[in-house]
Short mmCIF file of C-alpha atoms and ligand atoms in Angstrom, two decimals:
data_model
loop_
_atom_site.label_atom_id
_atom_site.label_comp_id
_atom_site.label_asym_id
_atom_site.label_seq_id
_atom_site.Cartn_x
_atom_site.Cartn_y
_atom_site.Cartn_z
CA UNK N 109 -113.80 6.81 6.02
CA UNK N 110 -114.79 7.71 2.18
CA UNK N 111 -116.63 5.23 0.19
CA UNK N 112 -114.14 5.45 -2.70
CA UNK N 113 -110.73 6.14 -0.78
CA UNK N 114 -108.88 6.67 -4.29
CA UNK N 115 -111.09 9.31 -5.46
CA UNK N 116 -109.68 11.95 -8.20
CA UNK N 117 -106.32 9.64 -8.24
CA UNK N 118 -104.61 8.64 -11.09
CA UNK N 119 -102.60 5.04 -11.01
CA UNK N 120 -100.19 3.80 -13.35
CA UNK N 121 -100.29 0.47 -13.59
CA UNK N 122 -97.12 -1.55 -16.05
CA UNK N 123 -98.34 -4.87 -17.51
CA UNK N 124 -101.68 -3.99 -16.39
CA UNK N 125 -103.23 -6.41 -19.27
CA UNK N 126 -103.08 -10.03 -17.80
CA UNK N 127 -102.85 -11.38 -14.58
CA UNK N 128 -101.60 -9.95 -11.32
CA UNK N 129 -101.45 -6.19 -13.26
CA UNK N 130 -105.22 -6.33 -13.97
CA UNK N 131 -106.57 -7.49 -11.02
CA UNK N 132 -104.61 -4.66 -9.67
CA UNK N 133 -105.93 -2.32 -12.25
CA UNK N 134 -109.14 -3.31 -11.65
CA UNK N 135 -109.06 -2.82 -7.53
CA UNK N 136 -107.68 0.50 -7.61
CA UNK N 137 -110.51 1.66 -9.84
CA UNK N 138 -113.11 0.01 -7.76
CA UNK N 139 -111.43 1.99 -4.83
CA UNK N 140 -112.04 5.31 -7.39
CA UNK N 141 -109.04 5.69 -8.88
CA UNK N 142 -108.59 6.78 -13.19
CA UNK N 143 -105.95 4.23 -14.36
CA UNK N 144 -103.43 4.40 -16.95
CA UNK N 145 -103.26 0.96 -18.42
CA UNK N 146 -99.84 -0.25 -19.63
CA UNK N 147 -98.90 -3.64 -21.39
CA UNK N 148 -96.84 -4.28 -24.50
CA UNK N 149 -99.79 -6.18 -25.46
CA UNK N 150 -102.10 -3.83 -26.66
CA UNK N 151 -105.63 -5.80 -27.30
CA UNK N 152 -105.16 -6.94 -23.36
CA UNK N 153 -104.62 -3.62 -22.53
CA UNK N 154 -107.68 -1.80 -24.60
CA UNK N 155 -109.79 -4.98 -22.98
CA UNK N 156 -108.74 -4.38 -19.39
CA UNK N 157 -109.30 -0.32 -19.79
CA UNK N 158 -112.77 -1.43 -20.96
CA UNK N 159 -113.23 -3.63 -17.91
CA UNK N 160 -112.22 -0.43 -15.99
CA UNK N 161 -114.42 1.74 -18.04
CA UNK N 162 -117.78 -0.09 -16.82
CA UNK N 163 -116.66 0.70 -13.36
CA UNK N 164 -117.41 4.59 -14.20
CA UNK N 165 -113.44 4.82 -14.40
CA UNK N 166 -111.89 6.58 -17.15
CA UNK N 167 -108.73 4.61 -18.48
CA UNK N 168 -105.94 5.74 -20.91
CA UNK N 169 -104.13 3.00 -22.89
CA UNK N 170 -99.95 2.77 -23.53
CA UNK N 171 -98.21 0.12 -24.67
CA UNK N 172 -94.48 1.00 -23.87
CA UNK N 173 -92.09 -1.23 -23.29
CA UNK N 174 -90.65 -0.32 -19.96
CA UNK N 175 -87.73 -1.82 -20.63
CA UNK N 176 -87.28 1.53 -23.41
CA UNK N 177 -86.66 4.76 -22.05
CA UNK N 178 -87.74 6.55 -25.05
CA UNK N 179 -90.94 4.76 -24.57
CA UNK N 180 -91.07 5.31 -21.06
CA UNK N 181 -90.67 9.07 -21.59
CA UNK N 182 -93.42 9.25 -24.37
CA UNK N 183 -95.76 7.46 -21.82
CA UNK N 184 -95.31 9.84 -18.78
CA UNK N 185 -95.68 13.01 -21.01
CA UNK N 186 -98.81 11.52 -21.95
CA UNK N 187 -100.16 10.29 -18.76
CA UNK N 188 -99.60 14.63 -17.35
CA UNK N 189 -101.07 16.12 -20.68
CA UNK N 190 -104.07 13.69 -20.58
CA UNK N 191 -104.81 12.99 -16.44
CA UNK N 192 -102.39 16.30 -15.20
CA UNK N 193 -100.54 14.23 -12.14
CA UNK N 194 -99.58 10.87 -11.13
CA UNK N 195 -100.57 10.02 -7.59
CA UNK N 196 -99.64 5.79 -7.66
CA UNK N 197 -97.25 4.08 -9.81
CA UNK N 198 -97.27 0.30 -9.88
CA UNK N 199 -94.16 -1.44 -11.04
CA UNK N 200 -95.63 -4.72 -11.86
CA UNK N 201 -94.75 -5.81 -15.47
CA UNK N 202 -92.08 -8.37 -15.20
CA UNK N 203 -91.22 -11.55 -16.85
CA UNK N 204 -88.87 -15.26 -16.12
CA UNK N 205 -86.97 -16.66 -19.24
CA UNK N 206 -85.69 -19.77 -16.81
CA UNK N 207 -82.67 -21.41 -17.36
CA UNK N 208 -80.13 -23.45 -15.06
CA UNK N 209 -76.40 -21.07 -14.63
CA UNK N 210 -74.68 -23.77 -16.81
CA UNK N 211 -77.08 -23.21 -19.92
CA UNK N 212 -78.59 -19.52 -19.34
CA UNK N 213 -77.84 -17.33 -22.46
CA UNK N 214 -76.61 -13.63 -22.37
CA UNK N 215 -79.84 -12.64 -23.96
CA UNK N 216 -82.03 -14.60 -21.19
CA UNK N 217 -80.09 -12.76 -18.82
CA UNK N 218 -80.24 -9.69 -19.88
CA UNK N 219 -83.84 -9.40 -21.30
CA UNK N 220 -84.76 -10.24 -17.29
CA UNK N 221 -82.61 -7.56 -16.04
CA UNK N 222 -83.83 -4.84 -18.69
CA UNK N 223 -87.44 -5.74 -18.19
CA UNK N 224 -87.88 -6.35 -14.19
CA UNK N 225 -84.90 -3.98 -13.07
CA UNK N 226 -84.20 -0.89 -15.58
CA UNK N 227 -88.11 -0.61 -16.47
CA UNK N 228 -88.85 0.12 -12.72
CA UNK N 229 -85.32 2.21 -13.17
CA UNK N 230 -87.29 3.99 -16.20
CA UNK N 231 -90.76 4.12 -14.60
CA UNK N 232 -89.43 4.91 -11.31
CA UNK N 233 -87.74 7.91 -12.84
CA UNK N 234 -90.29 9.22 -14.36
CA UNK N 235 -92.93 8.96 -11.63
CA UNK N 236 -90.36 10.66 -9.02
CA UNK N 237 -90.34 13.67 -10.89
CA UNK N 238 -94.19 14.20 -11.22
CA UNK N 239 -94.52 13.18 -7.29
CA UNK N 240 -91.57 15.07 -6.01
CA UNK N 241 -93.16 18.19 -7.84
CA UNK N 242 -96.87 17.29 -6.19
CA UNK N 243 -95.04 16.64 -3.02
CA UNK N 244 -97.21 13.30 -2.85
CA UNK N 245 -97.06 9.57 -4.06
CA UNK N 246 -96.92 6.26 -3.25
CA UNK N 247 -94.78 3.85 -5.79
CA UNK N 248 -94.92 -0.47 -5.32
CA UNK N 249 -93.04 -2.59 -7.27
CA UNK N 250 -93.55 -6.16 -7.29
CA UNK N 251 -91.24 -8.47 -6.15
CA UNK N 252 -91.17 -12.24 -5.63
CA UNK N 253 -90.71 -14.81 -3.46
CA UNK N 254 -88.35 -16.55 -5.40
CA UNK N 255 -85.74 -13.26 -4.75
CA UNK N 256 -86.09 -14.19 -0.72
CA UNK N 257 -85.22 -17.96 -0.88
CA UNK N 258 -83.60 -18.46 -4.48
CA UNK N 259 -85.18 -20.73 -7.00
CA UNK N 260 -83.24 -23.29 -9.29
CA UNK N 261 -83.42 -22.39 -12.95
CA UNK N 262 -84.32 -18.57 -11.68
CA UNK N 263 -80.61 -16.90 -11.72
CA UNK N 264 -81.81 -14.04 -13.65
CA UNK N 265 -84.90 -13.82 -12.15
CA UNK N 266 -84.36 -13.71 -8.84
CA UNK N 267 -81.18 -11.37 -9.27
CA UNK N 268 -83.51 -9.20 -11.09
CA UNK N 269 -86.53 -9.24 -7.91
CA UNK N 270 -83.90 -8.99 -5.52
CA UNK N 271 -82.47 -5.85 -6.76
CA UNK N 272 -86.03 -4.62 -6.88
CA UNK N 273 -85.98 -4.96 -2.90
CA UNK N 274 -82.89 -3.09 -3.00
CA UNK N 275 -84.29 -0.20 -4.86
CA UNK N 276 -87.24 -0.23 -2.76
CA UNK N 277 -85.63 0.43 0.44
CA UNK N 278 -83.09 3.26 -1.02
CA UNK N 279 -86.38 4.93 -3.01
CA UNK N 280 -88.10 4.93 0.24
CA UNK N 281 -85.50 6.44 1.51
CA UNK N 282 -84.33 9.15 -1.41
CA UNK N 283 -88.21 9.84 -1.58
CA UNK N 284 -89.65 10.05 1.95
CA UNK N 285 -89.09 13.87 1.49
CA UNK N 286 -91.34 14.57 -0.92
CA UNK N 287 -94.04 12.53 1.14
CA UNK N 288 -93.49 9.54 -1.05
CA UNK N 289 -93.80 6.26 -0.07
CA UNK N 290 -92.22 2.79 -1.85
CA UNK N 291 -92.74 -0.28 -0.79
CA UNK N 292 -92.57 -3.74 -2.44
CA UNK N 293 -95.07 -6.72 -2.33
CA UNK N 294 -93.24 -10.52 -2.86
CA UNK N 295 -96.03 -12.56 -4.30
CA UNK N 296 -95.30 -16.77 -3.33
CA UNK N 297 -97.34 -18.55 -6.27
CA UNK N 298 -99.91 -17.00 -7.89
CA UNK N 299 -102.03 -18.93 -10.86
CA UNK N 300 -101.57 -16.38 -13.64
CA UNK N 301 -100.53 -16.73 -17.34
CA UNK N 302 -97.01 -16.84 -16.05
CA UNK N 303 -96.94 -19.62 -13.93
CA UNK N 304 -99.70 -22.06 -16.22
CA UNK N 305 -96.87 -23.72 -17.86
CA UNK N 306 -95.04 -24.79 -14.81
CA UNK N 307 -95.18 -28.68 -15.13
CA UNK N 308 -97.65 -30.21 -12.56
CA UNK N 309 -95.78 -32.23 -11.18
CA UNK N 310 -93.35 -29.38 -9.89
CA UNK N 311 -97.21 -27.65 -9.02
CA UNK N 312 -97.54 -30.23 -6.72
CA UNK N 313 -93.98 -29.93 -4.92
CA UNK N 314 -94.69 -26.43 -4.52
CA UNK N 315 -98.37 -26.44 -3.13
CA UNK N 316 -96.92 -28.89 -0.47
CA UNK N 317 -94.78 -26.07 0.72
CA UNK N 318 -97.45 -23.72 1.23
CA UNK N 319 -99.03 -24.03 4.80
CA UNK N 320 -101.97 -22.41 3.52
CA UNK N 321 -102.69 -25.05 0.92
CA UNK N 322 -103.53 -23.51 -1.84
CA UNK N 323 -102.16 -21.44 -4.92
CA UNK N 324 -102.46 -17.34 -4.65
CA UNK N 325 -104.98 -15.41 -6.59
CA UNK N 326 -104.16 -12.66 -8.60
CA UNK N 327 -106.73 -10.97 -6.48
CA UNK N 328 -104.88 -11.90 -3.18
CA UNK N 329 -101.82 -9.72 -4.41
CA UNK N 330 -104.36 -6.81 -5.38
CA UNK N 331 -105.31 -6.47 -2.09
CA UNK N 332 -102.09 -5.61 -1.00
CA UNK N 333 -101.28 -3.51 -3.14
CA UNK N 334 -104.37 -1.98 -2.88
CA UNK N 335 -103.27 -1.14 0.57
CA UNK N 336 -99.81 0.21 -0.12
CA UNK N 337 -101.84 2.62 -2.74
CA UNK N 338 -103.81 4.59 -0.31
CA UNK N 339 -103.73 6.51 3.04
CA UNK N 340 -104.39 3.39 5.16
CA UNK N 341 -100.55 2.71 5.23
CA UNK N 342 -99.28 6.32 5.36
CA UNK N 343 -96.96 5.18 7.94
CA UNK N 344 -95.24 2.40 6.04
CA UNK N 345 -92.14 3.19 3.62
CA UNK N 346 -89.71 0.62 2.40
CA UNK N 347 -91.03 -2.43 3.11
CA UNK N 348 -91.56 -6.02 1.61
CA UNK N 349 -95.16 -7.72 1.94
CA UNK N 350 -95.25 -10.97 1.26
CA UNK N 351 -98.39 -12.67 0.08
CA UNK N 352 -97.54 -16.07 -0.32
CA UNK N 353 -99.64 -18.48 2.20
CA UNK N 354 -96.31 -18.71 4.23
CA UNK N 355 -94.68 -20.62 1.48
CA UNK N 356 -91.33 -18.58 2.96
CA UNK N 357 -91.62 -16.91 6.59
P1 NAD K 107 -97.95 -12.26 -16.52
O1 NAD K 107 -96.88 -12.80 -17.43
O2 NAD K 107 -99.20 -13.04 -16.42
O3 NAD K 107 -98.31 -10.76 -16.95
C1 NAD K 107 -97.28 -9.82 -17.16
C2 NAD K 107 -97.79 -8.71 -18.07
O4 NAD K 107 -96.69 -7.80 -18.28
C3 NAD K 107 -98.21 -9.22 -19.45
O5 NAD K 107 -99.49 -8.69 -19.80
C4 NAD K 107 -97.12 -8.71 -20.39
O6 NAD K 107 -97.59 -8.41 -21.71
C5 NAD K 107 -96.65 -7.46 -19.66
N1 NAD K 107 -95.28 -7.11 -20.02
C6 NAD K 107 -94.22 -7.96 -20.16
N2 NAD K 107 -93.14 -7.28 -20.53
C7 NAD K 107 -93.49 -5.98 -20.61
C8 NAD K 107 -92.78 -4.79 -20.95
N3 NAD K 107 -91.49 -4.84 -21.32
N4 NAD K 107 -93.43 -3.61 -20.92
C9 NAD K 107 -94.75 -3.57 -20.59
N5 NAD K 107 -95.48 -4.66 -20.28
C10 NAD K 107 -94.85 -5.85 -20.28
O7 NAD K 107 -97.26 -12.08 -15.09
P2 NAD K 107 -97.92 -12.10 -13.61
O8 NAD K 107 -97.86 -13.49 -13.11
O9 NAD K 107 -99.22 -11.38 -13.62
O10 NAD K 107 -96.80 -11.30 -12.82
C11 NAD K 107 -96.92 -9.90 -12.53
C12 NAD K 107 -95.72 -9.49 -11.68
O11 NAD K 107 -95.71 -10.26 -10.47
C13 NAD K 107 -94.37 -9.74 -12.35
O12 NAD K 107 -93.47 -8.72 -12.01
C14 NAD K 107 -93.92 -11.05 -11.74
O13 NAD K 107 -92.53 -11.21 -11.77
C15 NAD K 107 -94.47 -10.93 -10.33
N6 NAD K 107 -94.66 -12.20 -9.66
C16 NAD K 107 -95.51 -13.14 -10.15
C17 NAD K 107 -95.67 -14.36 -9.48
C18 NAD K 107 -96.60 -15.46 -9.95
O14 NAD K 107 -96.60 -16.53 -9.34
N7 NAD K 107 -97.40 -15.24 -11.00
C19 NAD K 107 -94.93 -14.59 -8.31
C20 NAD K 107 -94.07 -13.61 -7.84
C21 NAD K 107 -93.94 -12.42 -8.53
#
């Protein structure tokens, strides 16, 4: 077993600049991989790649939207010209404009579905390209737990993350030949910048549902990821991890 088991890899990680995206950032590099730091946000981004940077990573910054093809494009060419390859792409940018059926606007709806469902469309794209050429890869988008059991107020949302386990299982299987693998990980309720405004008392309803008793960490969710990005889980292709304290089994 090598010390650093994502040595000479390059990871692109979307929305790598808060949250679940830079603890995931930031466990692939400890694991030795060169990370390509993506986030709309660009002074979380440039702080993140610094993070990485003291690691003895090297770290290239982008701040595409994913949700922009153009964008998209521009970052990929970039990513080959500067690291030469793409070995893991990390679909993880995503983001909930909540709203009950009878009040959801068009644009809530479809700023959800061009963020969380084309950008991995985009990004996907993109990656399959380099990987199918390198005849390696391993993609993971992120998912959620409120696309397995629904969630009031989540319409968009949920459509969105369920369609992302959709794509997951049809990738894994349009991709396998190329010795790619694509697999999804459904986080339950994890205490990032996303979820600090839920109200506390609905914090409380949903802790009680967790048999585990406690929220996720952003660091939880990296770990699994962390395994779907190298060799340890060659053998697994279009699948759904959950990591969510058995809040849904
Ligand atoms: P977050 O809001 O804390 O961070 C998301 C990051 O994505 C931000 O830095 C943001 O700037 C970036 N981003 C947003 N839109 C972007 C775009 N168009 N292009 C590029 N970057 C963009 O979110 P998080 O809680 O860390 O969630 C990460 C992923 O995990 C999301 O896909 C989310 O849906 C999923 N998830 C989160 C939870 C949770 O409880 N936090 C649960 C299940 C699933």
């Amino acid at each position: 077993m090598t010390q650093f088991p994502l040595k000479d890899k390059v990871a692109l990680v979307t929305g790598a600049g808060r949250g679940i995206g830079e603890m995931i950032a930031l466990a692939l590099a400890v694991e030795g991989a060169d990370i390509f730091v993506n986030d709309i946000d660009r002074i979380s981004a440039e702080t993140v790649a610094k993070k990485i940077n003291s690691t003895g990573r090297k770290t290239l910054v982008h701040t595409a939207d994913i949700a922009d093809r153009n964008e998209v494009g521009n970052m990929f060419s970039q990513a080959i010209k500067i690291f030469g390859k793409i070995d893991i792409l990390v679909n993880n940018a995503g983001i909930t404009r909540d709203n009950l059926i009878l009040n959801m606007t068009e644009e809530e709806w479809d700023m959800v579905m061009d963020i969380n469902l084309k950008g991995v469309f985009n990004c996907t794209q993109q990656a399959a390209v380099i990987m199918k050429e390198q005849k390696s890869g391993k993609i993971v988008n992120l998912t959620s737990v409120s696309a397995q059991m629904g969630n009031v107020g989540q319409v968009n949302y949920t459509a969105s993350k369920a369609g992302v386990i959709g794509m997951t299982k049809t990738l894994a299987k349009e991709l396998a030949r190329y010795n790619i693998n694509v697999n999804a990980v459904a986080p339950g309720f994890i205490l990032t910048p996303m979820t600090k405004n839920i109200p506390d008392t609905v914090k409380q309803i949903i802790l009680q549902s967790i048999p585990l008793g406690r929220p996720g960490k952003p660091e939880d969710v990296a770990k699994v990821v962390k395994f779907l990005s190298t060799d340890d889980s060659a053998y697994v292709t279009g699948q759904v991890i959950s990591c969510n304290g058995g809040m849904y089994l």
